[in-house]
Amino acid sequence: MSEYDDPTCISCGMPMRAPEEHAAADPSKDYCHHCAHEDGRMKSYEEVLTGFTGFLQHTQGLRDDVARQTATHMLAKQPAWSNR
């Protein structure tokens, strides 16, 4: 049994299975290293949207417009962006 409770990123929803997957490897951050700059600050919505769109294109083979629409829909469900 792991002592680490897998939280999810408030920005993209990625499960963070290890402290290193948090921004700046800081488990007190509630967003992941993909949604943060190297210094640990959270990226802007547009930066996260662009990165998530690219991720969906690469991993799912989606066209750019479909990937962006899917990313927009998925990010809208995340706590960090739900009030946009």
C-alpha positions in Angstrom: 0.0 0.0 0.0 1.4 3.4 -1.0 1.7 6.2 1.5 1.1 8.6 -1.4 -2.5 9.5 -2.2 -2.7 10.1 -6.0 -4.1 13.5 -6.4 -5.1 14.9 -9.8 -3.9 18.1 -11.4 -6.4 20.9 -11.0 -5.4 22.2 -14.4 -5.4 19.2 -16.7 -6.7 16.3 -14.6 -3.6 14.2 -14.8 -3.1 11.8 -11.9 0.0 12.7 -10.0 1.4 9.4 -8.9 4.6 10.6 -7.4 5.8 13.9 -5.8 8.0 14.5 -8.8 4.9 14.9 -11.0 3.8 18.0 -9.1 4.9 21.4 -10.2 8.6 21.9 -9.2 8.4 18.5 -7.6 6.6 20.1 -4.7 3.7 18.0 -3.4 2.1 21.1 -1.9 1.4 22.2 -5.5 -2.0 21.0 -6.7 -1.1 21.1 -10.4 1.3 19.0 -12.4 4.7 19.6 -13.9 3.2 19.7 -17.4 1.0 22.7 -16.3 3.8 24.6 -14.7 6.8 26.6 -15.7 10.3 25.4 -14.5 10.0 27.7 -11.5 6.8 26.1 -10.4 4.4 28.9 -11.5 1.2 27.7 -13.2 1.0 28.3 -16.9 -1.7 30.4 -18.4 -4.8 28.9 -19.8 -3.6 29.4 -23.3 -0.3 27.7 -22.6 -2.0 24.7 -21.0 -4.6 24.6 -23.9 -1.8 24.6 -26.5 0.1 21.9 -24.7 -2.9 19.7 -24.1 -3.9 20.1 -27.8 -0.5 19.0 -28.9 -0.7 16.0 -26.4 -4.0 14.9 -27.9 -2.7 15.2 -31.5 0.4 13.2 -30.6 -1.3 10.5 -28.5 -4.7 10.2 -30.2 -3.8 11.2 -33.7 -6.5 14.0 -33.7 -6.6 16.8 -36.3 -5.6 20.2 -34.8 -9.2 21.5 -34.8 -10.6 18.4 -33.2 -7.8 18.2 -30.6 -8.3 21.9 -29.7 -12.0 21.4 -29.3 -11.5 18.3 -27.2 -8.9 20.0 -25.0 -11.1 23.0 -24.5 -14.0 20.8 -23.4 -11.8 18.7 -21.1 -10.1 21.7 -19.5 -13.5 23.4 -18.8 -14.2 20.5 -16.3 -11.0 21.2 -14.3 -11.1 23.3 -11.2 -8.5 25.7 -12.4 -10.4 26.7 -15.5 -14.1 25.9 -14.7 -14.9 29.6 -14.1 -13.7 30.7 -17.6 
